[in-house]
PDB file of C-alpha atoms in Angstrom:
ATOM      1  CA  LEU A   1     -32.651  29.149   2.152  1.00 66.00           C
ATOM      2  CA  SER A   2     -35.501  28.933   4.583  1.00 71.00           C
ATOM      3  CA  ILE A   3     -38.093  26.344   5.474  1.00 80.00           C
ATOM      4  CA  GLN A   4     -41.715  26.917   6.440  1.00 87.00           C
ATOM      5  CA  THR A   5     -44.475  24.691   7.708  1.00 91.00           C
ATOM      6  CA  ILE A   6     -47.758  24.445   5.857  1.00 92.00           C
ATOM      7  CA  ALA A   7     -49.475  26.372   8.678  1.00 94.00           C
ATOM      8  CA  GLU A   8     -46.941  29.208   8.367  1.00 93.00           C
ATOM      9  CA  ILE A   9     -47.422  29.356   4.590  1.00 93.00           C
ATOM     10  CA  VAL A  10     -51.222  29.437   4.961  1.00 94.00           C
ATOM     11  CA  ASN A  11     -51.075  32.213   7.584  1.00 95.00           C
ATOM     12  CA  GLU A  12     -48.701  34.266   5.459  1.00 94.00           C
ATOM     13  CA  VAL A  13     -50.839  33.843   2.323  1.00 94.00           C
ATOM     14  CA  LEU A  14     -53.984  34.872   4.189  1.00 95.00           C
ATOM     15  CA  THR A  15     -52.178  37.869   5.699  1.00 94.00           C
ATOM     16  CA  ASN A  16     -50.415  39.082   2.554  1.00 94.00           C
ATOM     17  CA  PHE A  17     -52.989  38.230  -0.111  1.00 94.00           C
ATOM     18  CA  GLY A  18     -56.295  38.394   1.780  1.00 89.00           C
ATOM     19  CA  GLN A  19     -59.373  38.719  -0.461  1.00 91.00           C
ATOM     20  CA  GLN A  20     -57.179  38.425  -3.556  1.00 94.00           C
ATOM     21  CA  ARG A  21     -57.750  35.771  -6.236  1.00 96.00           C
ATOM     22  CA  ILE A  22     -54.596  33.647  -6.382  1.00 96.00           C
ATOM     23  CA  LEU A  23     -53.138  30.589  -8.065  1.00 96.00           C
ATOM     24  CA  ILE A  24     -51.233  27.973  -6.106  1.00 95.00           C
ATOM     25  CA  ALA A  25     -48.596  26.280  -8.230  1.00 94.00           C
ATOM     26  CA  VAL A  26     -45.601  23.986  -7.900  1.00 92.00           C
ATOM     27  CA  PRO A  27     -42.584  24.023 -10.194  1.00 89.00           C
ATOM     28  CA  ILE A  28     -41.460  21.007 -12.166  1.00 84.00           C
ATOM     29  CA  SER A  29     -37.696  20.683 -11.902  1.00 74.00           C
ATOM     30  CA  LYS A  30     -35.639  21.301 -15.023  1.00 71.00           C
ATOM     31  CA  LYS A  31     -34.138  17.827 -14.633  1.00 67.00           C
ATOM     32  CA  ARG A  32     -37.563  16.194 -14.615  1.00 68.00           C
ATOM     33  CA  LEU A  33     -38.713  18.364 -17.500  1.00 66.00           C
ATOM     34  CA  SER A  34     -35.767  17.340 -19.674  1.00 63.00           C
ATOM     35  CA  ARG A  35     -35.761  13.700 -18.529  1.00 65.00           C
ATOM     36  CA  GLU A  36     -39.441  12.790 -18.924  1.00 63.00           C
ATOM     37  CA  ALA A  37     -40.809  12.858 -22.448  1.00 64.00           C
ATOM     38  CA  ASN A  38     -44.473  12.556 -21.443  1.00 80.00           C
ATOM     39  CA  VAL A  39     -44.461  14.918 -18.439  1.00 83.00           C
ATOM     40  CA  ILE A  40     -47.730  16.611 -19.560  1.00 81.00           C
ATOM     41  CA  ASP A  41     -49.513  13.254 -19.772  1.00 84.00           C
ATOM     42  CA  LYS A  42     -48.316  12.361 -16.251  1.00 86.00           C
ATOM     43  CA  ILE A  43     -49.553  15.711 -14.928  1.00 87.00           C
ATOM     44  CA  ARG A  44     -52.908  15.211 -16.645  1.00 87.00           C
ATOM     45  CA  SER A  45     -53.242  11.652 -15.300  1.00 87.00           C
ATOM     46  CA  SER A  46     -52.602  12.990 -11.772  1.00 87.00           C
ATOM     47  CA  GLY A  47     -55.809  15.020 -12.086  1.00 89.00           C
ATOM     48  CA  PHE A  48     -54.409  18.492 -12.767  1.00 91.00           C
ATOM     49  CA  VAL A  49     -55.987  20.606 -15.506  1.00 92.00           C
ATOM     50  CA  ARG A  50     -53.727  23.650 -15.903  1.00 92.00           C
ATOM     51  CA  VAL A  51     -50.031  24.422 -16.157  1.00 91.00           C
ATOM     52  CA  ILE A  52     -47.911  27.509 -16.581  1.00 90.00           C
ATOM     53  CA  ALA A  53     -45.309  27.056 -19.298  1.00 87.00           C
ATOM     54  CA  ASP A  54     -42.767  29.888 -19.619  1.00 86.00           C
ATOM     55  CA  GLY A  55     -45.222  32.299 -17.993  1.00 87.00           C
ATOM     56  CA  ALA A  56     -48.253  31.401 -20.149  1.00 87.00           C
ATOM     57  CA  ILE A  57     -51.222  29.550 -18.650  1.00 90.00           C
ATOM     58  CA  TYR A  58     -52.379  26.471 -20.573  1.00 89.00           C
ATOM     59  CA  GLU A  59     -55.318  24.146 -20.110  1.00 90.00           C
ATOM     60  CA  LEU A  60     -54.018  20.590 -20.406  1.00 87.00           C
ATOM     61  CA  ASP A  61     -56.671  19.927 -23.051  1.00 84.00           C
ATOM     62  CA  ASP A  62     -54.842  22.498 -25.213  1.00 79.00           C
ATOM     63  CA  GLU A  63     -51.576  21.789 -26.987  1.00 80.00           C
ATOM     64  CA  VAL A  64     -48.688  22.671 -24.663  1.00 78.00           C
ATOM     65  CA  PRO A  65     -45.433  23.302 -26.601  1.00 75.00           C
ATOM     66  CA  ILE A  66     -43.430  20.951 -24.377  1.00 73.00           C
ATOM     67  CA  LYS A  67     -40.379  20.824 -26.659  1.00 75.00           C
ATOM     68  CA  LYS A  68     -39.786  24.578 -26.416  1.00 77.00           C
ATOM     69  CA  ILE A  69     -40.503  25.333 -22.758  1.00 78.00           C
ATOM     70  CA  HIS A  70     -37.870  26.186 -20.171  1.00 80.00           C
ATOM     71  CA  SER A  71     -40.033  26.325 -17.041  1.00 84.00           C
ATOM     72  CA  LEU A  72     -43.196  24.469 -16.129  1.00 87.00           C
ATOM     73  CA  ASP A  73     -45.443  24.894 -13.090  1.00 90.00           C
ATOM     74  CA  ILE A  74     -48.476  22.791 -12.206  1.00 92.00           C
ATOM     75  CA  ILE A  75     -51.444  24.896 -11.109  1.00 94.00           C
ATOM     76  CA  ILE A  76     -52.815  23.139  -8.043  1.00 95.00           C
ATOM     77  CA  ASP A  77     -55.742  25.461  -7.339  1.00 95.00           C
ATOM     78  CA  ARG A  78     -57.329  28.826  -8.072  1.00 94.00           C
ATOM     79  CA  LEU A  79     -59.050  30.485  -5.142  1.00 95.00           C
ATOM     80  CA  VAL A  80     -59.693  33.677  -3.228  1.00 95.00           C
ATOM     81  CA  ALA A  81     -57.321  33.955  -0.258  1.00 94.00           C
ATOM     82  CA  LYS A  82     -59.745  34.422   2.621  1.00 93.00           C
ATOM     83  CA  VAL A  83     -60.370  32.820   5.992  1.00 93.00           C
ATOM     84  CA  ASP A  84     -63.478  31.015   4.677  1.00 94.00           C
ATOM     85  CA  ASN A  85     -61.202  29.142   2.236  1.00 93.00           C
ATOM     86  CA  ARG A  86     -58.570  28.287   4.848  1.00 94.00           C
ATOM     87  CA  GLN A  87     -59.101  24.496   4.697  1.00 96.00           C
ATOM     88  CA  ARG A  88     -59.090  24.525   0.901  1.00 95.00           C
ATOM     89  CA  LEU A  89     -55.861  26.541   0.987  1.00 95.00           C
ATOM     90  CA  VAL A  90     -54.322  24.045   3.429  1.00 95.00           C
ATOM     91  CA  ASP A  91     -55.393  21.106   1.244  1.00 95.00           C
ATOM     92  CA  SER A  92     -54.023  22.749  -1.911  1.00 94.00           C
ATOM     93  CA  ILE A  93     -50.668  23.524  -0.317  1.00 93.00           C
ATOM     94  CA  GLU A  94     -50.442  19.946   1.003  1.00 93.00           C
ATOM     95  CA  ILE A  95     -51.169  18.598  -2.482  1.00 92.00           C
ATOM     96  CA  GLY A  96     -48.570  20.978  -3.879  1.00 89.00           C
ATOM     97  CA  GLU A  97     -45.997  19.818  -1.352  1.00 88.00           C
ATOM     98  CA  GLU A  98     -46.606  16.186  -2.321  1.00 86.00           C
ATOM     99  CA  SER A  99     -46.717  16.888  -6.076  1.00 80.00           C
ATOM    100  CA  GLY A 100     -43.694  19.117  -6.316  1.00 71.00           C
ATOM    101  CA  SER A 101     -40.310  19.347  -4.740  1.00 75.00           C
ATOM    102  CA  GLY A 102     -41.530  21.051  -1.564  1.00 82.00           C
ATOM    103  CA  GLN A 103     -41.690  24.431  -3.277  1.00 87.00           C
ATOM    104  CA  ILE A 104     -44.962  26.365  -3.475  1.00 91.00           C
ATOM    105  CA  LYS A 105     -45.587  29.396  -5.679  1.00 92.00           C
ATOM    106  CA  ILE A 106     -48.358  31.919  -5.122  1.00 94.00           C
ATOM    107  CA  LEU A 107     -49.306  33.773  -8.304  1.00 94.00           C
ATOM    108  CA  ASP A 108     -51.965  36.230  -9.346  1.00 93.00           C
ATOM    109  CA  VAL A 109     -54.577  35.112 -11.901  1.00 92.00           C
ATOM    110  CA  SER A 110     -52.431  36.322 -14.797  1.00 90.00           C
ATOM    111  CA  GLY A 111     -49.571  34.056 -13.679  1.00 88.00           C
ATOM    112  CA  LYS A 112     -47.369  36.783 -12.168  1.00 92.00           C
ATOM    113  CA  LEU A 113     -45.341  35.495  -9.212  1.00 91.00           C
ATOM    114  CA  LEU A 114     -46.402  36.986  -5.880  1.00 93.00           C
ATOM    115  CA  ALA A 115     -44.449  34.781  -3.452  1.00 91.00           C
ATOM    116  CA  ASN A 116     -42.271  31.678  -3.188  1.00 88.00           C
ATOM    117  CA  TYR A 117     -42.450  29.297  -0.238  1.00 89.00           C
ATOM    118  CA  SER A 118     -40.593  26.119   0.587  1.00 86.00           C
ATOM    119  CA  THR A 119     -41.299  23.284   2.989  1.00 86.00           C
ATOM    120  CA  ILE A 120     -37.724  22.047   2.477  1.00 83.00           C
ATOM    121  CA  TYR A 121     -34.342  23.766   2.333  1.00 77.00           C
ATOM    122  CA  ALA A 122     -34.184  24.534  -1.394  1.00 72.00           C
ATOM    123  CA  CYS A 123     -33.203  27.358  -3.710  1.00 67.00           C
ATOM    124  CA  PRO A 124     -36.321  28.852  -5.331  1.00 58.00           C
ATOM    125  CA  ASP A 125     -34.438  29.506  -8.595  1.00 59.00           C
ATOM    126  CA  CYS A 126     -32.570  26.269  -9.298  1.00 63.00           C
ATOM    127  CA  SER A 127     -34.225  23.862  -6.816  1.00 62.00           C
ATOM    128  CA  TYR A 128     -30.863  22.930  -5.279  1.00 69.00           C
ATOM    129  CA  SER A 129     -31.441  21.316  -1.927  1.00 72.00           C
ATOM    130  CA  PRO A 130     -28.514  20.672   0.438  1.00 73.00           C
ATOM    131  CA  PRO A 131     -28.368  17.474   2.473  1.00 73.00           C
ATOM    132  CA  PRO A 132     -29.951  17.579   5.931  1.00 76.00           C
ATOM    133  CA  LEU A 133     -27.803  19.460   8.422  1.00 77.00           C
ATOM    134  CA  THR A 134     -26.015  17.158  10.848  1.00 82.00           C
ATOM    135  CA  PRO A 135     -23.012  17.720  13.144  1.00 85.00           C
ATOM    136  CA  LYS A 136     -20.742  15.648  10.897  1.00 81.00           C
ATOM    137  CA  LEU A 137     -21.164  18.256   8.124  1.00 77.00           C
ATOM    138  CA  PHE A 138     -19.260  20.715  10.341  1.00 77.00           C
ATOM    139  CA  SER A 139     -16.455  18.381  11.377  1.00 75.00           C
ATOM    140  CA  PHE A 140     -13.135  18.548   9.537  1.00 68.00           C
ATOM    141  CA  ASN A 141     -12.422  15.085  10.966  1.00 73.00           C
ATOM    142  CA  ASN A 142     -15.341  13.517   9.115  1.00 78.00           C
ATOM    143  CA  PRO A 143     -15.176  12.918   5.348  1.00 78.00           C
ATOM    144  CA  VAL A 144     -18.713  14.317   4.967  1.00 76.00           C
ATOM    145  CA  GLY A 145     -17.726  17.716   6.378  1.00 72.00           C
ATOM    146  CA  ALA A 146     -14.139  17.754   5.176  1.00 75.00           C
ATOM    147  CA  CYS A 147     -12.894  20.109   2.517  1.00 77.00           C
ATOM    148  CA  LYS A 148     -12.838  18.303  -0.823  1.00 78.00           C
ATOM    149  CA  LYS A 149      -9.491  19.820  -1.780  1.00 82.00           C
ATOM    150  CA  CYS A 150      -7.438  19.010   1.343  1.00 80.00           C
ATOM    151  CA  ASN A 151      -9.608  16.193   2.772  1.00 75.00           C
ATOM    152  CA  GLY A 152      -9.814  18.042   6.091  1.00 73.00           C
ATOM    153  CA  LEU A 153      -6.054  18.216   6.636  1.00 75.00           C
ATOM    154  CA  GLY A 154      -5.639  21.937   6.031  1.00 79.00           C
ATOM    155  CA  LYS A 155      -2.788  21.309   3.597  1.00 85.00           C
ATOM    156  CA  VAL A 156      -2.762  20.233  -0.004  1.00 87.00           C
ATOM    157  CA  GLN A 157      -0.021  17.703  -0.684  1.00 84.00           C
ATOM    158  CA  PHE A 158       1.310  17.428  -4.195  1.00 84.00           C
ATOM    159  CA  PHE A 159       4.535  16.773  -6.030  1.00 86.00           C
ATOM    160  CA  ASP A 160       6.243  19.649  -7.815  1.00 86.00           C
ATOM    161  CA  PRO A 161       7.767  18.141 -10.978  1.00 84.00           C
ATOM    162  CA  ASP A 162      10.274  21.004 -11.262  1.00 84.00           C
ATOM    163  CA  LYS A 163      11.774  20.092  -7.880  1.00 84.00           C
ATOM    164  CA  ILE A 164      11.858  16.357  -8.541  1.00 86.00           C
ATOM    165  CA  VAL A 165      13.193  16.348 -12.087  1.00 86.00           C
ATOM    166  CA  GLY A 166      16.589  18.028 -12.031  1.00 82.00           C
ATOM    167  CA  VAL A 167      17.305  17.919 -15.790  1.00 85.00           C
ATOM    168  CA  PRO A 168      14.079  17.471 -17.782  1.00 85.00           C
ATOM    169  CA  GLU A 169      16.005  16.980 -21.058  1.00 90.00           C
ATOM    170  CA  LEU A 170      17.473  13.674 -19.829  1.00 87.00           C
ATOM    171  CA  SER A 171      15.663  10.342 -19.579  1.00 87.00           C
ATOM    172  CA  LEU A 172      15.235   8.614 -16.224  1.00 85.00           C
ATOM    173  CA  SER A 173      18.058   6.154 -16.989  1.00 86.00           C
ATOM    174  CA  SER A 174      20.331   9.032 -18.023  1.00 85.00           C
ATOM    175  CA  GLY A 175      19.955  10.820 -14.701  1.00 83.00           C
ATOM    176  CA  ALA A 176      16.915  13.148 -14.953  1.00 83.00           C
ATOM    177  CA  ILE A 177      16.203  12.409 -11.275  1.00 83.00           C
ATOM    178  CA  ASP A 178      19.048  12.469  -8.756  1.00 76.00           C
ATOM    179  CA  GLY A 179      19.306   9.583  -6.354  1.00 66.00           C
TER     180      GLY A 179
END
C-alpha cells in the first residue's frame, strides 16, 4: 500500500504516458455497486457520461447491463497526457479523488489498465483501506493494537474440559467433577 499526492500522480502520468491519449477513471467499490440499485443514474446525475463495466466502455445514454457487471469504473476524462494539459489533468485527478475512494486508474483509450494510483492507503484490487496509522496501533497495552486472540497478554487462557471433568459419563451431582 502506498499513498501519493495529486502532484506526484500528475508528474508520474506526464513522465510515463507523455503524448499518449489516456482515460482517467475511478473505481466504484463492489459494496457500493451491490448496495445501490440506481448507481448508473447517480453517476449520470453527477455529470459523468462514460463508464467502464467489466472492461467494456459504455456511454451512459446506452443501456449498461448493471445487473450482470462485477466491476464498474467512472471515466472522469479523456485527454492527451502532455504538459499543455497539466491543469486539466490536475482537475480531472482531483475530481476523481472526490468522486471515488481515493483510487485513480490511468487507462489507454481501449480501456486497458496502464497504472493504478491512490491518494489514500488502499488496496488497488479490493479497496481495503486500513485505519490511519497511530502509535496506539503498535501498542500491545492498548486494545486498538492488541492481538484479537490474546487481547495483548501473550497467552490464550481457556478451560480444557478433559482436565476439569474427571469422569464424563457421570452427571455433576454424581461426581463428574472432583471437589
